Amino acid sequence: MFQSYLKFRDHCRVCGANFKAADAGDGPAVFIILIVGAIVTPLLIILQFGTPLPDWLALTITMIAAIVLCLALLPPFKSVLFALQWKHKAREATNEDIQ
Ligand SMILES: [Zn+2]
């Protein structure tokens, strides 16, 4: 499905479906901000107040966890949102849709 890390192929390799119109937009990023934020915020609080780690180390661990989680979750979330878009034939609304 992916040509590179987050870039979809132009066509499906199995059935030849056209993926050029595929655009999940900001959808995956919004979900990931909410999910990763809910994970790393308690992590930072626990590391800062529940362990004897220095603040700079707790912050560094949290930042690395946030970056790794975001990079790991982006492709699957983009895939799921694309699949939902494809299934429900979602597309950009045009002027013709409201007439
Ligand atoms: Zn296909």
PDB file of N, CA and C and ligand atoms in Angstrom:
ATOM      1  N   MET A   1       0.822  -1.193   0.000  1.00  0.00           N
ATOM      2  CA  MET A   1       0.000   0.000   0.000  1.00  0.00           C
ATOM      3  C   MET A   1       0.873   1.267   0.000  1.00  0.00           C
ATOM      4  N   PHE A   2       1.962   1.229   0.794  1.00  0.00           N
ATOM      5  CA  PHE A   2       2.832   2.402   0.858  1.00  0.00           C
ATOM      6  C   PHE A   2       3.998   2.275  -0.115  1.00  0.00           C
ATOM      7  N   GLN A   3       4.311   3.383  -0.765  1.00  0.00           N
ATOM      8  CA  GLN A   3       5.465   3.446  -1.652  1.00  0.00           C
ATOM      9  C   GLN A   3       6.716   3.767  -0.842  1.00  0.00           C
ATOM     10  N   SER A   4       6.539   4.630   0.143  1.00  0.00           N
ATOM     11  CA  SER A   4       7.617   4.957   1.078  1.00  0.00           C
ATOM     12  C   SER A   4       6.980   5.112   2.455  1.00  0.00           C
ATOM     13  N   TYR A   5       7.671   5.714   3.402  1.00  0.00           N
ATOM     14  CA  TYR A   5       7.193   5.752   4.785  1.00  0.00           C
ATOM     15  C   TYR A   5       5.725   6.170   4.911  1.00  0.00           C
ATOM     16  N   LEU A   6       5.339   7.287   4.336  1.00  0.00           N
ATOM     17  CA  LEU A   6       3.950   7.735   4.439  1.00  0.00           C
ATOM     18  C   LEU A   6       3.318   8.040   3.089  1.00  0.00           C
ATOM     19  N   LYS A   7       3.983   7.668   2.009  1.00  0.00           N
ATOM     20  CA  LYS A   7       3.453   7.986   0.673  1.00  0.00           C
ATOM     21  C   LYS A   7       2.784   6.749   0.087  1.00  0.00           C
ATOM     22  N   PHE A   8       1.496   6.909  -0.282  1.00  0.00           N
ATOM     23  CA  PHE A   8       0.772   5.804  -0.900  1.00  0.00           C
ATOM     24  C   PHE A   8       1.257   5.586  -2.329  1.00  0.00           C
ATOM     25  N   ARG A   9       1.117   4.346  -2.803  1.00  0.00           N
ATOM     26  CA  ARG A   9       1.375   4.053  -4.211  1.00  0.00           C
ATOM     27  C   ARG A   9       0.293   4.729  -5.056  1.00  0.00           C
ATOM     28  N   ASP A  10       0.568   4.893  -6.337  1.00  0.00           N
ATOM     29  CA  ASP A  10      -0.430   5.479  -7.232  1.00  0.00           C
ATOM     30  C   ASP A  10      -1.571   4.504  -7.497  1.00  0.00           C
ATOM     31  N   HIS A  11      -1.239   3.207  -7.559  1.00  0.00           N
ATOM     32  CA  HIS A  11      -2.241   2.188  -7.849  1.00  0.00           C
ATOM     33  C   HIS A  11      -2.051   0.997  -6.915  1.00  0.00           C
ATOM     34  N   CYS A  12      -3.139   0.264  -6.670  1.00  0.00           N
ATOM     35  CA  CYS A  12      -3.059  -0.972  -5.898  1.00  0.00           C
ATOM     36  C   CYS A  12      -2.278  -2.004  -6.720  1.00  0.00           C
ATOM     37  N   ARG A  13      -1.357  -2.718  -6.054  1.00  0.00           N
ATOM     38  CA  ARG A  13      -0.554  -3.710  -6.772  1.00  0.00           C
ATOM     39  C   ARG A  13      -1.361  -4.956  -7.124  1.00  0.00           C
ATOM     40  N   VAL A  14      -2.474  -5.181  -6.435  1.00  0.00           N
ATOM     41  CA  VAL A  14      -3.272  -6.390  -6.669  1.00  0.00           C
ATOM     42  C   VAL A  14      -4.370  -6.131  -7.695  1.00  0.00           C
ATOM     43  N   CYS A  15      -5.209  -5.122  -7.445  1.00  0.00           N
ATOM     44  CA  CYS A  15      -6.380  -4.919  -8.311  1.00  0.00           C
ATOM     45  C   CYS A  15      -6.249  -3.688  -9.200  1.00  0.00           C
ATOM     46  N   GLY A  16      -5.205  -2.890  -9.028  1.00  0.00           N
ATOM     47  CA  GLY A  16      -5.015  -1.730  -9.890  1.00  0.00           C
ATOM     48  C   GLY A  16      -5.861  -0.528  -9.528  1.00  0.00           C
ATOM     49  N   ALA A  17      -6.535  -0.549  -8.368  1.00  0.00           N
ATOM     50  CA  ALA A  17      -7.359   0.589  -7.951  1.00  0.00           C
ATOM     51  C   ALA A  17      -6.505   1.859  -7.879  1.00  0.00           C
ATOM     52  N   ASN A  18      -7.108   2.956  -8.251  1.00  0.00           N
ATOM     53  CA  ASN A  18      -6.400   4.233  -8.303  1.00  0.00           C
ATOM     54  C   ASN A  18      -6.350   4.861  -6.911  1.00  0.00           C
ATOM     55  N   PHE A  19      -5.157   5.030  -6.381  1.00  0.00           N
ATOM     56  CA  PHE A  19      -4.981   5.625  -5.054  1.00  0.00           C
ATOM     57  C   PHE A  19      -4.614   7.107  -5.122  1.00  0.00           C
ATOM     58  N   LYS A  20      -4.623   7.681  -6.330  1.00  0.00           N
ATOM     59  CA  LYS A  20      -4.151   9.068  -6.447  1.00  0.00           C
ATOM     60  C   LYS A  20      -5.020  10.047  -5.674  1.00  0.00           C
ATOM     61  N   ALA A  21      -6.317   9.724  -5.557  1.00  0.00           N
ATOM     62  CA  ALA A  21      -7.213  10.631  -4.838  1.00  0.00           C
ATOM     63  C   ALA A  21      -7.153  10.413  -3.327  1.00  0.00           C
ATOM     64  N   ALA A  22      -6.381   9.422  -2.875  1.00  0.00           N
ATOM     65  CA  ALA A  22      -6.322   9.114  -1.450  1.00  0.00           C
ATOM     66  C   ALA A  22      -5.671  10.257  -0.694  1.00  0.00           C
ATOM     67  N   ASP A  23      -6.416  10.798   0.250  1.00  0.00           N
ATOM     68  CA  ASP A  23      -5.857  11.872   1.064  1.00  0.00           C
ATOM     69  C   ASP A  23      -6.540  11.867   2.420  1.00  0.00           C
ATOM     70  N   ALA A  24      -5.848  11.325   3.412  1.00  0.00           N
ATOM     71  CA  ALA A  24      -6.417  11.297   4.764  1.00  0.00           C
ATOM     72  C   ALA A  24      -6.225  12.639   5.463  1.00  0.00           C
ATOM     73  N   GLY A  25      -5.501  13.558   4.845  1.00  0.00           N
ATOM     74  CA  GLY A  25      -5.322  14.899   5.396  1.00  0.00           C
ATOM     75  C   GLY A  25      -4.654  14.874   6.763  1.00  0.00           C
ATOM     76  N   ASP A  26      -5.196  15.682   7.671  1.00  0.00           N
ATOM     77  CA  ASP A  26      -4.645  15.787   9.024  1.00  0.00           C
ATOM     78  C   ASP A  26      -5.221  14.738   9.973  1.00  0.00           C
ATOM     79  N   GLY A  27      -6.134  13.908   9.487  1.00  0.00           N
ATOM     80  CA  GLY A  27      -6.814  12.939  10.346  1.00  0.00           C
ATOM     81  C   GLY A  27      -5.885  12.085  11.186  1.00  0.00           C
ATOM     82  N   PRO A  28      -4.913  11.388  10.570  1.00  0.00           N
ATOM     83  CA  PRO A  28      -4.034  10.537  11.367  1.00  0.00           C
ATOM     84  C   PRO A  28      -3.269  11.330  12.430  1.00  0.00           C
ATOM     85  N   ALA A  29      -2.796  12.517  12.076  1.00  0.00           N
ATOM     86  CA  ALA A  29      -2.012  13.316  13.020  1.00  0.00           C
ATOM     87  C   ALA A  29      -2.846  13.714  14.233  1.00  0.00           C
ATOM     88  N   VAL A  30      -4.119  14.027  14.012  1.00  0.00           N
ATOM     89  CA  VAL A  30      -4.991  14.428  15.120  1.00  0.00           C
ATOM     90  C   VAL A  30      -5.150  13.280  16.113  1.00  0.00           C
ATOM     91  N   PHE A  31      -5.448  12.087  15.598  1.00  0.00           N
ATOM     92  CA  PHE A  31      -5.599  10.929  16.490  1.00  0.00           C
ATOM     93  C   PHE A  31      -4.296  10.653  17.233  1.00  0.00           C
ATOM     94  N   ILE A  32      -3.180  10.754  16.541  1.00  0.00           N
ATOM     95  CA  ILE A  32      -1.899  10.423  17.157  1.00  0.00           C
ATOM     96  C   ILE A  32      -1.513  11.454  18.212  1.00  0.00           C
ATOM     97  N   ILE A  33      -1.808  12.718  17.963  1.00  0.00           N
ATOM     98  CA  ILE A  33      -1.539  13.746  18.981  1.00  0.00           C
ATOM     99  C   ILE A  33      -2.300  13.416  20.262  1.00  0.00           C
ATOM    100  N   LEU A  34      -3.568  13.037  20.113  1.00  0.00           N
ATOM    101  CA  LEU A  34      -4.385  12.725  21.294  1.00  0.00           C
ATOM    102  C   LEU A  34      -3.864  11.479  22.014  1.00  0.00           C
ATOM    103  N   ILE A  35      -3.563  10.436  21.260  1.00  0.00           N
ATOM    104  CA  ILE A  35      -3.147   9.168  21.872  1.00  0.00           C
ATOM    105  C   ILE A  35      -1.756   9.284  22.486  1.00  0.00           C
ATOM    106  N   VAL A  36      -0.805   9.817  21.722  1.00  0.00           N
ATOM    107  CA  VAL A  36       0.565   9.922  22.240  1.00  0.00           C
ATOM    108  C   VAL A  36       0.614  10.910  23.411  1.00  0.00           C
ATOM    109  N   GLY A  37      -0.145  11.976  23.331  1.00  0.00           N
ATOM    110  CA  GLY A  37      -0.205  12.930  24.440  1.00  0.00           C
ATOM    111  C   GLY A  37      -0.723  12.276  25.716  1.00  0.00           C
ATOM    112  N   ALA A  38      -1.726  11.407  25.564  1.00  0.00           N
ATOM    113  CA  ALA A  38      -2.293  10.719  26.730  1.00  0.00           C
ATOM    114  C   ALA A  38      -1.318   9.704  27.310  1.00  0.00           C
ATOM    115  N   ILE A  39      -0.358   9.247  26.502  1.00  0.00           N
ATOM    116  CA  ILE A  39       0.636   8.292  26.999  1.00  0.00           C
ATOM    117  C   ILE A  39       1.834   9.009  27.627  1.00  0.00           C
ATOM    118  N   VAL A  40       2.376  10.011  26.927  1.00  0.00           N
ATOM    119  CA  VAL A  40       3.634  10.612  27.394  1.00  0.00           C
ATOM    120  C   VAL A  40       3.441  11.615  28.533  1.00  0.00           C
ATOM    121  N   THR A  41       2.258  12.196  28.653  1.00  0.00           N
ATOM    122  CA  THR A  41       2.047  13.142  29.751  1.00  0.00           C
ATOM    123  C   THR A  41       2.127  12.440  31.110  1.00  0.00           C
ATOM    124  N   PRO A  42       1.392  11.329  31.327  1.00  0.00           N
ATOM    125  CA  PRO A  42       1.558  10.607  32.598  1.00  0.00           C
ATOM    126  C   PRO A  42       2.979  10.051  32.752  1.00  0.00           C
ATOM    127  N   LEU A  43       3.596   9.654  31.632  1.00  0.00           N
ATOM    128  CA  LEU A  43       4.971   9.135  31.701  1.00  0.00           C
ATOM    129  C   LEU A  43       5.912  10.192  32.284  1.00  0.00           C
ATOM    130  N   LEU A  44       5.791  11.428  31.800  1.00  0.00           N
ATOM    131  CA  LEU A  44       6.665  12.494  32.309  1.00  0.00           C
ATOM    132  C   LEU A  44       6.394  12.765  33.784  1.00  0.00           C
ATOM    133  N   ILE A  45       5.127  12.774  34.157  1.00  0.00           N
ATOM    134  CA  ILE A  45       4.788  13.020  35.569  1.00  0.00           C
ATOM    135  C   ILE A  45       5.359  11.913  36.456  1.00  0.00           C
ATOM    136  N   ILE A  46       5.209  10.662  36.009  1.00  0.00           N
ATOM    137  CA  ILE A  46       5.736   9.528  36.784  1.00  0.00           C
ATOM    138  C   ILE A  46       7.260   9.608  36.884  1.00  0.00           C
ATOM    139  N   LEU A  47       7.926   9.903  35.742  1.00  0.00           N
ATOM    140  CA  LEU A  47       9.388   9.960  35.751  1.00  0.00           C
ATOM    141  C   LEU A  47       9.900  11.109  36.617  1.00  0.00           C
ATOM    142  N   GLN A  48       9.190  12.231  36.611  1.00  0.00           N
ATOM    143  CA  GLN A  48       9.670  13.391  37.373  1.00  0.00           C
ATOM    144  C   GLN A  48       9.406  13.261  38.867  1.00  0.00           C
ATOM    145  N   PHE A  49       8.239  12.745  39.224  1.00  0.00           N
ATOM    146  CA  PHE A  49       7.874  12.734  40.641  1.00  0.00           C
ATOM    147  C   PHE A  49       7.971  11.359  41.280  1.00  0.00           C
ATOM    148  N   GLY A  50       8.032  10.303  40.470  1.00  0.00           N
ATOM    149  CA  GLY A  50       8.051   8.959  41.026  1.00  0.00           C
ATOM    150  C   GLY A  50       9.411   8.297  40.997  1.00  0.00           C
ATOM    151  N   THR A  51      10.379   8.942  40.363  1.00  0.00           N
ATOM    152  CA  THR A  51      11.724   8.357  40.279  1.00  0.00           C
ATOM    153  C   THR A  51      12.755   9.415  40.670  1.00  0.00           C
ATOM    154  N   PRO A  52      13.958   8.987  41.038  1.00  0.00           N
ATOM    155  CA  PRO A  52      14.997   9.961  41.400  1.00  0.00           C
ATOM    156  C   PRO A  52      15.750  10.508  40.176  1.00  0.00           C
ATOM    157  N   LEU A  53      15.231  10.291  38.966  1.00  0.00           N
ATOM    158  CA  LEU A  53      15.930  10.772  37.763  1.00  0.00           C
ATOM    159  C   LEU A  53      16.013  12.296  37.765  1.00  0.00           C
ATOM    160  N   PRO A  54      17.101  12.853  37.230  1.00  0.00           N
ATOM    161  CA  PRO A  54      17.154  14.309  37.065  1.00  0.00           C
ATOM    162  C   PRO A  54      16.123  14.751  36.014  1.00  0.00           C
ATOM    163  N   ASP A  55      15.673  15.998  36.135  1.00  0.00           N
ATOM    164  CA  ASP A  55      14.622  16.498  35.246  1.00  0.00           C
ATOM    165  C   ASP A  55      15.002  16.387  33.771  1.00  0.00           C
ATOM    166  N   TRP A  56      16.266  16.722  33.446  1.00  0.00           N
ATOM    167  CA  TRP A  56      16.666  16.699  32.038  1.00  0.00           C
ATOM    168  C   TRP A  56      16.574  15.286  31.468  1.00  0.00           C
ATOM    169  N   LEU A  57      16.859  14.265  32.292  1.00  0.00           N
ATOM    170  CA  LEU A  57      16.790  12.886  31.814  1.00  0.00           C
ATOM    171  C   LEU A  57      15.336  12.441  31.653  1.00  0.00           C
ATOM    172  N   ALA A  58      14.495  12.825  32.599  1.00  0.00           N
ATOM    173  CA  ALA A  58      13.066  12.489  32.493  1.00  0.00           C
ATOM    174  C   ALA A  58      12.473  13.121  31.239  1.00  0.00           C
ATOM    175  N   LEU A  59      12.834  14.380  30.984  1.00  0.00           N
ATOM    176  CA  LEU A  59      12.320  15.077  29.798  1.00  0.00           C
ATOM    177  C   LEU A  59      12.861  14.445  28.521  1.00  0.00           C
ATOM    178  N   THR A  60      14.130  14.072  28.517  1.00  0.00           N
ATOM    179  CA  THR A  60      14.728  13.436  27.333  1.00  0.00           C
ATOM    180  C   THR A  60      14.048  12.102  27.033  1.00  0.00           C
ATOM    181  N   ILE A  61      13.839  11.296  28.062  1.00  0.00           N
ATOM    182  CA  ILE A  61      13.164   9.995  27.866  1.00  0.00           C
ATOM    183  C   ILE A  61      11.756  10.215  27.309  1.00  0.00           C
ATOM    184  N   THR A  62      11.046  11.187  27.864  1.00  0.00           N
ATOM    185  CA  THR A  62       9.680  11.460  27.411  1.00  0.00           C
ATOM    186  C   THR A  62       9.660  11.948  25.960  1.00  0.00           C
ATOM    187  N   MET A  63      10.588  12.823  25.612  1.00  0.00           N
ATOM    188  CA  MET A  63      10.628  13.341  24.237  1.00  0.00           C
ATOM    189  C   MET A  63      10.935  12.222  23.245  1.00  0.00           C
ATOM    190  N   ILE A  64      11.881  11.360  23.598  1.00  0.00           N
ATOM    191  CA  ILE A  64      12.219  10.246  22.704  1.00  0.00           C
ATOM    192  C   ILE A  64      11.018   9.304  22.567  1.00  0.00           C
ATOM    193  N   ALA A  65      10.337   9.025  23.675  1.00  0.00           N
ATOM    194  CA  ALA A  65       9.145   8.163  23.621  1.00  0.00           C
ATOM    195  C   ALA A  65       8.082   8.792  22.734  1.00  0.00           C
ATOM    196  N   ALA A  66       7.890  10.106  22.840  1.00  0.00           N
ATOM    197  CA  ALA A  66       6.873  10.784  22.031  1.00  0.00           C
ATOM    198  C   ALA A  66       7.217  10.683  20.544  1.00  0.00           C
ATOM    199  N   ILE A  67       8.482  10.921  20.209  1.00  0.00           N
ATOM    200  CA  ILE A  67       8.890  10.872  18.792  1.00  0.00           C
ATOM    201  C   ILE A  67       8.750   9.459  18.239  1.00  0.00           C
ATOM    202  N   VAL A  68       9.226   8.464  18.987  1.00  0.00           N
ATOM    203  CA  VAL A  68       9.158   7.069  18.521  1.00  0.00           C
ATOM    204  C   VAL A  68       7.702   6.629  18.357  1.00  0.00           C
ATOM    205  N   LEU A  69       6.850   6.969  19.331  1.00  0.00           N
ATOM    206  CA  LEU A  69       5.438   6.583  19.241  1.00  0.00           C
ATOM    207  C   LEU A  69       4.763   7.238  18.041  1.00  0.00           C
ATOM    208  N   CYS A  70       5.031   8.513  17.817  1.00  0.00           N
ATOM    209  CA  CYS A  70       4.422   9.212  16.673  1.00  0.00           C
ATOM    210  C   CYS A  70       4.859   8.557  15.368  1.00  0.00           C
ATOM    211  N   LEU A  71       6.148   8.295  15.219  1.00  0.00           N
ATOM    212  CA  LEU A  71       6.650   7.709  13.964  1.00  0.00           C
ATOM    213  C   LEU A  71       6.117   6.294  13.771  1.00  0.00           C
ATOM    214  N   ALA A  72       5.953   5.556  14.872  1.00  0.00           N
ATOM    215  CA  ALA A  72       5.465   4.177  14.749  1.00  0.00           C
ATOM    216  C   ALA A  72       3.971   4.130  14.447  1.00  0.00           C
ATOM    217  N   LEU A  73       3.206   5.082  14.969  1.00  0.00           N
ATOM    218  CA  LEU A  73       1.747   5.023  14.819  1.00  0.00           C
ATOM    219  C   LEU A  73       1.235   5.679  13.542  1.00  0.00           C
ATOM    220  N   LEU A  74       2.021   6.546  12.932  1.00  0.00           N
ATOM    221  CA  LEU A  74       1.522   7.262  11.751  1.00  0.00           C
ATOM    222  C   LEU A  74       1.131   6.333  10.597  1.00  0.00           C
ATOM    223  N   PRO A  75       1.989   5.392  10.157  1.00  0.00           N
ATOM    224  CA  PRO A  75       1.576   4.536   9.022  1.00  0.00           C
ATOM    225  C   PRO A  75       0.310   3.720   9.284  1.00  0.00           C
ATOM    226  N   PRO A  76       0.163   3.032  10.440  1.00  0.00           N
ATOM    227  CA  PRO A  76      -1.084   2.286  10.628  1.00  0.00           C
ATOM    228  C   PRO A  76      -2.323   3.182  10.702  1.00  0.00           C
ATOM    229  N   PHE A  77      -2.211   4.346  11.333  1.00  0.00           N
ATOM    230  CA  PHE A  77      -3.376   5.228  11.403  1.00  0.00           C
ATOM    231  C   PHE A  77      -3.717   5.793  10.030  1.00  0.00           C
ATOM    232  N   LYS A  78      -2.696   6.113   9.258  1.00  0.00           N
ATOM    233  CA  LYS A  78      -2.964   6.615   7.911  1.00  0.00           C
ATOM    234  C   LYS A  78      -3.641   5.535   7.071  1.00  0.00           C
ATOM    235  N   SER A  79      -3.196   4.293   7.241  1.00  0.00           N
ATOM    236  CA  SER A  79      -3.799   3.173   6.507  1.00  0.00           C
ATOM    237  C   SER A  79      -5.260   2.991   6.890  1.00  0.00           C
ATOM    238  N   VAL A  80      -5.544   3.023   8.184  1.00  0.00           N
ATOM    239  CA  VAL A  80      -6.922   2.816   8.642  1.00  0.00           C
ATOM    240  C   VAL A  80      -7.825   3.933   8.129  1.00  0.00           C
ATOM    241  N   LEU A  81      -7.372   5.174   8.230  1.00  0.00           N
ATOM    242  CA  LEU A  81      -8.223   6.275   7.765  1.00  0.00           C
ATOM    243  C   LEU A  81      -8.416   6.211   6.253  1.00  0.00           C
ATOM    244  N   PHE A  82      -7.376   5.796   5.531  1.00  0.00           N
ATOM    245  CA  PHE A  82      -7.530   5.636   4.086  1.00  0.00           C
ATOM    246  C   PHE A  82      -8.538   4.536   3.782  1.00  0.00           C
ATOM    247  N   ALA A  83      -8.469   3.416   4.509  1.00  0.00           N
ATOM    248  CA  ALA A  83      -9.399   2.303   4.285  1.00  0.00           C
ATOM    249  C   ALA A  83     -10.837   2.736   4.575  1.00  0.00           C
ATOM    250  N   LEU A  84     -11.041   3.508   5.652  1.00  0.00           N
ATOM    251  CA  LEU A  84     -12.389   3.990   5.965  1.00  0.00           C
ATOM    252  C   LEU A  84     -12.892   4.937   4.883  1.00  0.00           C
ATOM    253  N   GLN A  85     -11.980   5.804   4.415  1.00  0.00           N
ATOM    254  CA  GLN A  85     -12.326   6.744   3.353  1.00  0.00           C
ATOM    255  C   GLN A  85     -12.719   5.964   2.088  1.00  0.00           C
ATOM    256  N   TRP A  86     -11.965   4.938   1.784  1.00  0.00           N
ATOM    257  CA  TRP A  86     -12.204   4.137   0.591  1.00  0.00           C
ATOM    258  C   TRP A  86     -13.530   3.390   0.712  1.00  0.00           C
ATOM    259  N   LYS A  87     -13.766   2.775   1.867  1.00  0.00           N
ATOM    260  CA  LYS A  87     -14.979   1.976   2.080  1.00  0.00           C
ATOM    261  C   LYS A  87     -16.229   2.839   1.955  1.00  0.00           C
ATOM    262  N   HIS A  88     -16.192   4.021   2.542  1.00  0.00           N
ATOM    263  CA  HIS A  88     -17.377   4.874   2.556  1.00  0.00           C
ATOM    264  C   HIS A  88     -17.398   5.853   1.379  1.00  0.00           C
ATOM    265  N   LYS A  89     -16.459   5.659   0.454  1.00  0.00           N
ATOM    266  CA  LYS A  89     -16.386   6.499  -0.751  1.00  0.00           C
ATOM    267  C   LYS A  89     -16.376   7.992  -0.402  1.00  0.00           C
ATOM    268  N   ALA A  90     -15.664   8.326   0.665  1.00  0.00           N
ATOM    269  CA  ALA A  90     -15.563   9.722   1.085  1.00  0.00           C
ATOM    270  C   ALA A  90     -14.680  10.479   0.099  1.00  0.00           C
ATOM    271  N   ARG A  91     -15.064  11.683  -0.201  1.00  0.00           N
ATOM    272  CA  ARG A  91     -14.254  12.523  -1.076  1.00  0.00           C
ATOM    273  C   ARG A  91     -14.529  13.978  -0.726  1.00  0.00           C
ATOM    274  N   GLU A  92     -13.738  14.835  -1.327  1.00  0.00           N
ATOM    275  CA  GLU A  92     -13.893  16.255  -1.055  1.00  0.00           C
ATOM    276  C   GLU A  92     -15.240  16.726  -1.604  1.00  0.00           C
ATOM    277  N   ALA A  93     -15.980  17.504  -0.813  1.00  0.00           N
ATOM    278  CA  ALA A  93     -17.255  18.035  -1.288  1.00  0.00           C
ATOM    279  C   ALA A  93     -17.005  19.139  -2.314  1.00  0.00           C
ATOM    280  N   THR A  94     -17.817  19.140  -3.358  1.00  0.00           N
ATOM    281  CA  THR A  94     -17.679  20.180  -4.380  1.00  0.00           C
ATOM    282  C   THR A  94     -18.957  20.989  -4.454  1.00  0.00           C
ATOM    283  N   ASN A  95     -18.952  22.016  -5.289  1.00  0.00           N
ATOM    284  CA  ASN A  95     -20.105  22.875  -5.466  1.00  0.00           C
ATOM    285  C   ASN A  95     -21.304  22.086  -5.974  1.00  0.00           C
ATOM    286  N   GLU A  96     -21.053  21.049  -6.781  1.00  0.00           N
ATOM    287  CA  GLU A  96     -22.146  20.244  -7.344  1.00  0.00           C
ATOM    288  C   GLU A  96     -22.892  19.468  -6.262  1.00  0.00           C
ATOM    289  N   ASP A  97     -22.216  19.159  -5.147  1.00  0.00           N
ATOM    290  CA  ASP A  97     -22.865  18.381  -4.093  1.00  0.00           C
ATOM    291  C   ASP A  97     -23.969  19.152  -3.379  1.00  0.00           C
ATOM    292  N   ILE A  98     -23.893  20.456  -3.379  1.00  0.00           N
ATOM    293  CA  ILE A  98     -24.897  21.237  -2.632  1.00  0.00           C
ATOM    294  C   ILE A  98     -25.957  21.831  -3.543  1.00  0.00           C
ATOM    295  N   GLN A  99     -25.919  21.506  -4.815  1.00  0.00           N
ATOM    296  CA  GLN A  99     -26.955  22.046  -5.717  1.00  0.00           C
ATOM    297  C   GLN A  99     -28.027  21.009  -6.008  1.00  0.00           C
TER     298      GLN A  99
HETATM  299 ZN    ZN B   1      -6.506  -3.510  -4.621  1.00  0.00          ZN
END
